[in-house]
Amino acid sequence: MKMGYFHRDMTVLGIETSCDDTAVAVITDGIVRSSVISSQLDHARFGGVVPELASRAHERVLVTVLRKALEEAGATLADVDGIAVTQGPGLVGSLLVGVSFAKTLAVGLGVPVEGVHHLDGHVHSLFLGDEAPSFPMLVLIVSGGHTQLMRLDAPGKRTLMGKTRDDAAGEAFDKVAKMLGLGYPGGPVIDRLAANGDPGHVAFPRTRLPGYDWSFSGIKTGVLYYLNAMPEKSRTEYLESNMAHVCASFQAAVVDMLVAPVERAMEATGIGTVGLVGGVSANSALRSRLSALTGSMGGQLHVPDLAHCMDNAAMIAMAGFSHLLTGHASPLTMTAHPSLPFGDLA
Ligand code: KG4
Ligand code: ZN
């Protein structure tokens, strides 16, 4: 047994197809036996995910990804005790492929299927490592579609403290990368370039809202105005020699903005344990700032392994596992829900 509340020797198959990654994982007793991800890189040339191409690709590769996940786990379908699938939010056509596949498989195998909220999956990525964080904790969810701060008092007992009022943090990275001609997704490339840049080079605006909310539309237009203020020719030349500085300055502004509400929430609640999840949790500057902050306040930062920061099916399997253990399973009328709400309580 690995940790307090997950305890049965159950093998759960996780399926994630909410966006452009087709992922299948096998976990037993909360331990990851395999986690296979097939990324649809062909979206990059369109500067973003093309929904119809994404669903068709999921349909094409899902069985192959499943076979690979079973093979890497040394398991067969007969070992599967339950299936967890991302029900939403996400692209409806993509979700439909995963959900209908999961339901069909569950009927065929005679096992329960549990629909999982994608963000609940990200939260459960914190429990995939060897060292599980303790309750209560604050969790910062930063992905391409979401930016939220929540308080977690026990498994499934969560309270939303703050959220973005417009763009998600990852979306800001992606849109700014596009403006800078850096391609999609923007986060990893900005992170890499920023490592050699001066974060104080450009003082981009930092929007601060009362409470624990964020707004990232200001920083996005801040970068746009900054670039548009230069004549096109000098802008190209300027970016050629200053790209790392612009990336570092933008990244520093986003990190400052992301961290401020977390710091206030730590002070207000006295909670020192902080979990950082979602694709943007891969960001090196964000990790080190939050690690320094929690350290200075006598707390601890928990971040999943890099492989579990980006969308993956192990986190979906883990969330499904925790629900199935409480005896909850979805009815077979469960359907893909592109804007599935993430309520206060699971
Ligand atoms: O969680 P995720 O894989 O998919 C969603 O559920 O949205 O997150 C993807 C987002 C993208 O916006 C991507 O640019 C961002 O995570 N991202 C990063 C980094 N790696 C991925 N953002 C900043 N720094 C990174 N190193
Ligand atoms: Zn995600």
CSV table of C-alpha atoms and ligand atoms in Angstrom, one decimal:
chain,number,residue,atom,x,y,z
A,1,MET,CA,0.0,0.0,0.0
A,2,LYS,CA,1.5,3.3,-1.0
A,3,MET,CA,-0.5,6.0,0.8
A,4,GLY,CA,-3.3,6.5,3.3
A,5,TYR,CA,-6.4,6.8,1.3
A,6,PHE,CA,-5.7,4.8,-1.9
A,7,HIS,CA,-5.6,1.3,-0.7
A,8,ARG,CA,-6.9,-1.5,-2.9
A,9,ASP,CA,-4.9,-3.7,-5.2
A,10,MET,CA,-6.9,-2.5,-8.2
A,11,THR,CA,-5.7,-2.2,-11.8
A,12,VAL,CA,-7.1,0.9,-13.5
A,13,LEU,CA,-6.8,1.7,-17.2
A,14,GLY,CA,-6.7,5.5,-17.8
A,15,ILE,CA,-7.7,7.1,-21.1
A,16,GLU,CA,-7.1,10.8,-21.9
A,17,THR,CA,-8.1,12.3,-25.3
A,18,SER,CA,-9.4,15.8,-24.3
A,19,CYS,CA,-7.1,17.7,-26.6
A,20,ASP,CA,-4.3,16.7,-28.9
A,21,ASP,CA,-2.5,14.0,-27.0
A,22,THR,CA,-3.8,10.4,-27.1
A,23,ALA,CA,-2.8,8.8,-23.8
A,24,VAL,CA,-3.4,5.5,-22.1
A,25,ALA,CA,-1.9,4.4,-18.7
A,26,VAL,CA,-2.1,1.4,-16.5
A,27,ILE,CA,-1.9,1.8,-12.7
A,28,THR,CA,-2.1,-0.9,-10.0
A,29,ASP,CA,-2.6,0.1,-6.3
A,30,GLY,CA,-1.9,3.7,-7.3
A,31,ILE,CA,1.5,2.8,-8.8
A,32,VAL,CA,2.1,3.7,-12.5
A,33,ARG,CA,2.9,0.6,-14.5
A,34,SER,CA,2.9,2.3,-17.9
A,35,SER,CA,2.0,5.7,-19.3
A,36,VAL,CA,2.0,6.0,-23.1
A,37,ILE,CA,1.4,9.4,-24.8
A,38,SER,CA,1.1,9.9,-28.6
A,39,SER,CA,1.4,13.6,-29.4
A,40,GLN,CA,-0.2,15.0,-32.6
A,41,LEU,CA,2.7,17.2,-33.7
A,42,ASP,CA,1.1,18.0,-37.0
A,43,HIS,CA,-1.0,20.7,-35.3
A,44,ALA,CA,2.2,22.8,-34.9
A,45,ARG,CA,2.1,24.0,-38.5
A,46,PHE,CA,-1.3,25.4,-38.0
A,47,GLY,CA,-0.3,27.4,-34.9
A,48,GLY,CA,-2.8,25.6,-32.7
A,49,VAL,CA,-4.9,22.5,-32.3
A,50,VAL,CA,-7.3,21.8,-35.2
A,51,PRO,CA,-10.3,20.0,-33.6
A,52,GLU,CA,-11.3,17.8,-36.5
A,53,LEU,CA,-7.8,16.6,-37.1
A,54,ALA,CA,-7.4,15.9,-33.4
A,55,SER,CA,-10.5,13.7,-33.1
A,56,ARG,CA,-9.6,11.8,-36.3
A,57,ALA,CA,-6.0,11.2,-35.0
A,58,HIS,CA,-7.4,10.0,-31.6
A,59,GLU,CA,-9.6,7.5,-33.4
A,60,ARG,CA,-6.7,6.3,-35.6
A,61,VAL,CA,-4.1,5.7,-32.8
A,62,LEU,CA,-6.1,4.9,-29.7
A,63,VAL,CA,-6.1,1.1,-30.1
A,64,THR,CA,-2.3,1.1,-30.8
A,65,VAL,CA,-1.6,3.3,-27.7
A,66,LEU,CA,-3.8,1.0,-25.6
A,67,ARG,CA,-1.9,-2.1,-26.8
A,68,LYS,CA,1.4,-0.4,-26.1
A,69,ALA,CA,0.3,0.7,-22.6
A,70,LEU,CA,-0.8,-2.9,-21.8
A,71,GLU,CA,2.4,-4.3,-23.2
A,72,GLU,CA,4.7,-1.9,-21.2
A,73,ALA,CA,2.7,-2.7,-18.1
A,74,GLY,CA,3.1,-6.5,-18.7
A,75,ALA,CA,-0.7,-6.7,-18.4
A,76,THR,CA,-3.6,-7.8,-20.5
A,77,LEU,CA,-7.2,-6.6,-20.7
A,78,ALA,CA,-8.2,-9.4,-18.4
A,79,ASP,CA,-6.2,-7.7,-15.6
A,80,VAL,CA,-8.2,-4.5,-15.8
A,81,ASP,CA,-10.5,-3.9,-12.8
A,82,GLY,CA,-11.8,-0.5,-13.8
A,83,ILE,CA,-11.5,2.2,-16.5
A,84,ALA,CA,-11.1,5.9,-16.0
A,85,VAL,CA,-11.6,8.3,-18.9
A,86,THR,CA,-11.5,12.1,-19.3
A,87,GLN,CA,-15.1,13.2,-19.6
A,88,GLY,CA,-14.3,16.9,-20.0
A,89,PRO,CA,-13.6,19.7,-20.4
A,90,GLY,CA,-11.9,19.7,-23.8
A,91,LEU,CA,-12.6,19.5,-27.5
A,92,VAL,CA,-15.9,17.7,-27.8
A,93,GLY,CA,-14.9,15.5,-30.8
A,94,SER,CA,-11.7,14.4,-29.1
A,95,LEU,CA,-13.5,13.7,-25.8
A,96,LEU,CA,-16.1,11.6,-27.6
A,97,VAL,CA,-13.5,9.3,-29.0
A,98,GLY,CA,-12.1,8.5,-25.6
A,99,VAL,CA,-15.4,8.3,-23.8
A,100,SER,CA,-17.2,6.1,-26.3
A,101,PHE,CA,-14.1,3.8,-26.5
A,102,ALA,CA,-13.9,3.6,-22.7
A,103,LYS,CA,-17.6,2.8,-22.3
A,104,THR,CA,-17.5,0.1,-25.0
A,105,LEU,CA,-14.4,-1.5,-23.4
A,106,ALA,CA,-16.1,-1.4,-20.0
A,107,VAL,CA,-19.2,-3.1,-21.3
A,108,GLY,CA,-17.1,-5.7,-23.1
A,109,LEU,CA,-14.9,-6.4,-20.0
A,110,GLY,CA,-17.8,-6.1,-17.5
A,111,VAL,CA,-15.9,-3.6,-15.4
A,112,PRO,CA,-16.9,-0.1,-14.1
A,113,VAL,CA,-16.0,3.1,-15.9
A,114,GLU,CA,-15.5,6.4,-14.2
A,115,GLY,CA,-15.7,9.8,-16.0
A,116,VAL,CA,-12.9,12.1,-14.8
A,117,HIS,CA,-12.7,15.9,-14.8
A,118,HIS,CA,-9.5,16.8,-16.6
A,119,LEU,CA,-8.4,19.1,-13.8
A,120,ASP,CA,-9.1,16.5,-11.2
A,121,GLY,CA,-6.7,14.4,-13.2
A,122,HIS,CA,-4.1,17.2,-12.9
A,123,VAL,CA,-4.7,17.4,-9.2
A,124,HIS,CA,-4.2,13.7,-8.9
A,125,SER,CA,-0.8,13.9,-10.7
A,126,LEU,CA,0.5,15.0,-7.3
A,127,PHE,CA,-0.2,11.5,-5.9
A,128,LEU,CA,1.7,9.7,-8.7
A,129,GLY,CA,5.1,10.1,-7.1
A,130,ASP,CA,6.7,8.4,-4.2
A,131,GLU,CA,6.1,11.2,-1.7
A,132,ALA,CA,2.4,12.2,-1.5
A,133,PRO,CA,1.7,15.7,-0.2
A,134,SER,CA,-0.2,16.0,3.1
A,135,PHE,CA,-3.6,17.7,3.6
A,136,PRO,CA,-4.5,20.5,3.9
A,137,MET,CA,-2.8,21.9,0.8
A,138,LEU,CA,-3.1,24.6,-1.7
A,139,VAL,CA,-3.0,23.5,-5.4
A,140,LEU,CA,-2.1,25.9,-8.2
A,141,ILE,CA,-3.5,24.5,-11.5
A,142,VAL,CA,-1.8,26.1,-14.5
A,143,SER,CA,-2.5,24.6,-17.9
A,144,GLY,CA,-3.3,25.7,-21.5
A,145,GLY,CA,-7.0,26.1,-20.7
A,146,HIS,CA,-7.1,26.8,-16.9
A,147,THR,CA,-5.5,28.8,-14.1
A,148,GLN,CA,-7.0,28.1,-10.7
A,149,LEU,CA,-6.0,28.1,-7.1
A,150,MET,CA,-7.8,25.7,-4.8
A,151,ARG,CA,-7.6,24.5,-1.3
A,152,LEU,CA,-7.7,20.7,-0.7
A,153,ASP,CA,-8.6,19.6,2.8
A,154,ALA,CA,-9.1,15.9,2.1
A,155,PRO,CA,-9.3,13.7,-1.0
A,156,GLY,CA,-12.1,15.2,-3.1
A,157,LYS,CA,-12.8,18.0,-0.6
A,158,ARG,CA,-11.8,21.1,-2.5
A,159,THR,CA,-12.6,24.8,-2.4
A,160,LEU,CA,-12.0,27.1,-5.3
A,161,MET,CA,-10.1,30.1,-4.0
A,162,GLY,CA,-9.2,32.0,-7.3
A,163,LYS,CA,-9.2,31.7,-11.0
A,164,THR,CA,-8.3,33.6,-14.1
A,165,ARG,CA,-10.9,36.0,-15.4
A,166,ASP,CA,-9.8,35.7,-19.0
A,167,ASP,CA,-6.8,33.8,-20.5
A,168,ALA,CA,-5.1,30.9,-18.8
A,169,ALA,CA,-1.4,31.2,-18.1
A,170,GLY,CA,-0.5,28.6,-20.7
A,171,GLU,CA,-2.6,30.4,-23.2
A,172,ALA,CA,-0.6,33.6,-22.6
A,173,PHE,CA,2.6,31.6,-23.2
A,174,ASP,CA,1.2,30.1,-26.4
A,175,LYS,CA,-0.2,33.5,-27.7
A,176,VAL,CA,2.9,35.4,-26.9
A,177,ALA,CA,5.1,32.7,-28.5
A,178,LYS,CA,3.0,33.0,-31.7
A,179,MET,CA,3.5,36.8,-31.7
A,180,LEU,CA,7.2,36.3,-31.4
A,181,GLY,CA,7.1,33.7,-34.2
A,182,LEU,CA,8.2,30.9,-31.9
A,183,GLY,CA,5.6,28.3,-32.9
A,184,TYR,CA,3.2,26.1,-30.8
A,185,PRO,CA,3.1,25.2,-28.0
A,186,GLY,CA,4.8,28.3,-26.7
A,187,GLY,CA,5.6,27.4,-23.1
A,188,PRO,CA,8.5,25.0,-23.6
A,189,VAL,CA,10.3,27.2,-26.1
A,190,ILE,CA,9.9,30.4,-24.1
A,191,ASP,CA,11.1,28.6,-21.0
A,192,ARG,CA,14.2,27.3,-22.9
A,193,LEU,CA,15.1,30.7,-24.5
A,194,ALA,CA,14.4,32.6,-21.3
A,195,ALA,CA,17.1,30.7,-19.5
A,196,ASN,CA,19.7,32.9,-21.3
A,197,GLY,CA,17.8,36.1,-21.1
A,198,ASP,CA,17.6,39.1,-18.7
A,199,PRO,CA,14.2,39.1,-17.0
A,200,GLY,CA,14.7,42.8,-16.2
A,201,HIS,CA,15.2,43.8,-19.9
A,202,VAL,CA,11.5,44.9,-20.5
A,203,ALA,CA,9.2,45.9,-17.6
A,204,PHE,CA,6.0,44.3,-18.9
A,205,PRO,CA,2.8,45.2,-17.0
A,206,ARG,CA,1.8,42.9,-14.0
A,207,THR,CA,-1.9,42.9,-13.4
A,208,ARG,CA,-2.9,42.4,-9.8
A,209,LEU,CA,-6.5,41.7,-8.8
A,210,PRO,CA,-7.9,41.7,-5.3
A,211,GLY,CA,-8.4,38.3,-3.7
A,212,TYR,CA,-6.9,35.3,-5.5
A,213,ASP,CA,-7.9,35.9,-9.1
A,214,TRP,CA,-5.7,36.6,-12.2
A,215,SER,CA,-6.0,38.3,-15.5
A,216,PHE,CA,-3.5,37.6,-18.3
A,217,SER,CA,-5.0,39.7,-21.1
A,218,GLY,CA,-2.9,42.7,-20.0
A,219,ILE,CA,0.4,41.0,-20.3
A,220,LYS,CA,-0.6,39.7,-23.7
A,221,THR,CA,-1.5,43.1,-25.0
A,222,GLY,CA,1.5,44.5,-23.2
A,223,VAL,CA,3.8,42.4,-25.4
A,224,LEU,CA,1.8,43.2,-28.5
A,225,TYR,CA,2.0,47.0,-27.9
A,226,TYR,CA,5.7,46.7,-27.1
A,227,LEU,CA,6.4,44.9,-30.4
A,228,ASN,CA,4.0,47.1,-32.5
A,229,ALA,CA,5.8,50.3,-31.2
A,230,MET,CA,8.8,49.3,-33.3
A,231,PRO,CA,8.9,49.7,-37.1
A,232,GLU,CA,8.7,46.2,-38.7
A,233,LYS,CA,12.2,46.1,-40.0
A,234,SER,CA,13.9,47.1,-36.7
A,235,ARG,CA,11.5,44.8,-34.8
A,236,THR,CA,12.8,41.8,-36.8
A,237,GLU,CA,16.4,42.8,-36.2
A,238,TYR,CA,15.7,43.6,-32.5
A,239,LEU,CA,14.1,40.2,-31.9
A,240,GLU,CA,17.0,38.4,-33.7
A,241,SER,CA,19.4,39.6,-31.0
A,242,ASN,CA,17.0,40.1,-28.0
A,243,MET,CA,14.6,37.2,-28.2
A,244,ALA,CA,16.0,35.6,-25.0
A,245,HIS,CA,15.6,38.9,-23.1
A,246,VAL,CA,12.0,39.4,-24.3
A,247,CYS,CA,11.1,35.8,-23.4
A,248,ALA,CA,12.8,36.1,-20.0
A,249,SER,CA,11.0,39.4,-19.3
A,250,PHE,CA,7.6,38.0,-20.3
A,251,GLN,CA,8.1,34.8,-18.3
A,252,ALA,CA,9.2,36.9,-15.2
A,253,ALA,CA,6.0,38.9,-15.5
A,254,VAL,CA,3.8,35.8,-15.7
A,255,VAL,CA,5.6,34.1,-12.8
A,256,ASP,CA,5.3,37.3,-10.7
A,257,MET,CA,1.6,37.4,-11.4
A,258,LEU,CA,1.0,33.6,-10.8
A,259,VAL,CA,2.9,33.6,-7.5
A,260,ALA,CA,1.3,36.7,-5.8
A,261,PRO,CA,-2.1,35.1,-5.0
A,262,VAL,CA,-0.4,31.9,-3.9
A,263,GLU,CA,1.7,33.9,-1.4
A,264,ARG,CA,-1.4,35.7,-0.1
A,265,ALA,CA,-3.3,32.5,0.2
A,266,MET,CA,-0.5,30.9,2.2
A,267,GLU,CA,-0.5,33.8,4.5
A,268,ALA,CA,-4.2,33.9,4.9
A,269,THR,CA,-4.7,30.2,5.5
A,270,GLY,CA,-1.4,29.3,7.2
A,271,ILE,CA,-1.1,26.4,4.8
A,272,GLY,CA,2.5,25.7,3.8
A,273,THR,CA,2.0,22.7,1.5
A,274,VAL,CA,1.6,23.8,-2.1
A,275,GLY,CA,1.0,21.6,-5.1
A,276,LEU,CA,1.8,22.8,-8.6
A,277,VAL,CA,0.1,21.0,-11.5
A,278,GLY,CA,-0.8,21.4,-15.2
A,279,GLY,CA,1.3,21.9,-18.3
A,280,VAL,CA,2.8,25.2,-17.1
A,281,SER,CA,4.1,23.5,-13.9
A,282,ALA,CA,6.9,22.3,-16.2
A,283,ASN,CA,8.1,26.0,-16.2
A,284,SER,CA,11.5,26.2,-14.6
A,285,ALA,CA,11.2,29.8,-13.4
A,286,LEU,CA,7.8,29.1,-11.8
A,287,ARG,CA,9.0,26.0,-10.1
A,288,SER,CA,12.0,27.7,-8.6
A,289,ARG,CA,10.0,30.8,-7.5
A,290,LEU,CA,7.4,28.7,-5.8
A,291,SER,CA,9.9,26.4,-4.3
A,292,ALA,CA,11.8,29.4,-2.8
A,293,LEU,CA,8.5,30.9,-1.6
A,294,THR,CA,7.3,27.7,0.2
A,295,GLY,CA,10.7,27.1,1.6
A,296,SER,CA,10.9,30.6,3.0
A,297,MET,CA,7.5,30.1,4.7
A,298,GLY,CA,8.4,26.8,6.2
A,299,GLY,CA,6.3,24.9,3.7
A,300,GLN,CA,7.0,22.6,0.8
A,301,LEU,CA,6.3,22.6,-2.9
A,302,HIS,CA,5.1,19.4,-4.6
A,303,VAL,CA,5.4,19.2,-8.3
A,304,PRO,CA,4.8,16.0,-10.4
A,305,ASP,CA,7.6,14.5,-12.4
A,306,LEU,CA,8.0,16.3,-15.7
A,307,ALA,CA,6.3,13.4,-17.5
A,308,HIS,CA,3.2,13.9,-15.4
A,309,CYS,CA,3.0,17.7,-15.8
A,310,MET,CA,1.8,17.6,-19.3
A,311,ASP,CA,-1.4,15.9,-20.2
A,312,ASN,CA,-1.1,12.2,-19.5
A,313,ALA,CA,-3.4,9.2,-18.7
A,314,ALA,CA,-1.7,8.1,-15.5
A,315,MET,CA,-3.2,11.1,-13.7
A,316,ILE,CA,-6.7,10.3,-15.1
A,317,ALA,CA,-6.3,6.7,-14.0
A,318,MET,CA,-5.3,7.9,-10.5
A,319,ALA,CA,-8.3,10.2,-10.2
A,320,GLY,CA,-10.6,7.4,-11.4
A,321,PHE,CA,-8.9,5.0,-9.0
A,322,SER,CA,-9.7,7.3,-6.0
A,323,HIS,CA,-13.3,7.6,-7.1
A,324,LEU,CA,-13.8,3.9,-7.8
A,325,LEU,CA,-12.5,3.1,-4.3
A,326,THR,CA,-15.2,5.2,-2.8
A,327,GLY,CA,-17.7,3.0,-4.7
A,328,HIS,CA,-18.5,5.6,-7.3
A,329,ALA,CA,-18.8,4.7,-10.9
A,330,SER,CA,-20.3,6.6,-13.8
A,331,PRO,CA,-23.6,5.4,-15.4
A,332,LEU,CA,-23.1,4.2,-18.9
A,333,THR,CA,-25.2,7.1,-20.1
A,334,MET,CA,-22.2,9.3,-19.1
A,335,THR,CA,-21.3,11.5,-22.1
A,336,ALA,CA,-18.4,13.7,-23.1
A,337,HIS,CA,-18.9,17.2,-21.7
A,338,PRO,CA,-16.8,19.9,-23.4
A,339,SER,CA,-17.3,22.4,-20.5
A,340,LEU,CA,-17.7,20.0,-17.6
A,341,PRO,CA,-17.8,22.2,-14.4
A,342,PHE,CA,-15.3,21.5,-11.7
A,343,GLY,CA,-17.4,21.9,-8.6
A,344,ASP,CA,-16.2,22.6,-5.1
A,345,LEU,CA,-16.8,19.0,-4.1
A,346,ALA,CA,-16.0,15.9,-6.0
B,1,KG4,O1,-1.9,20.7,-19.1
B,1,KG4,P1,-1.5,20.8,-20.5
B,1,KG4,O2,-0.6,19.7,-21.0
B,1,KG4,O3,-2.8,20.8,-21.4
B,1,KG4,C1,-3.9,21.5,-21.0
B,1,KG4,O4,-4.7,20.8,-20.3
B,1,KG4,O5,-4.1,22.6,-21.4
B,1,KG4,O6,-0.9,22.2,-20.7
B,1,KG4,C2,-0.4,22.7,-21.9
B,1,KG4,C3,0.1,24.1,-21.7
B,1,KG4,C4,0.4,24.8,-23.0
B,1,KG4,O7,-0.1,26.1,-22.9
B,1,KG4,C5,2.0,24.9,-22.9
B,1,KG4,O8,2.5,26.0,-23.6
B,1,KG4,C6,2.2,25.0,-21.5
B,1,KG4,O9,1.3,24.1,-20.9
B,1,KG4,N1,3.6,24.6,-21.1
B,1,KG4,C7,4.5,25.5,-20.5
B,1,KG4,C8,5.7,24.7,-20.4
B,1,KG4,N2,5.5,23.5,-20.9
B,1,KG4,C9,4.2,23.4,-21.3
B,1,KG4,N3,4.4,26.7,-20.2
B,1,KG4,C10,5.5,27.3,-19.6
B,1,KG4,N4,6.6,26.7,-19.5
B,1,KG4,C11,6.8,25.4,-19.8
B,1,KG4,N5,8.0,24.8,-19.7
B,2,ZN,ZN,-4.2,19.5,-19.0
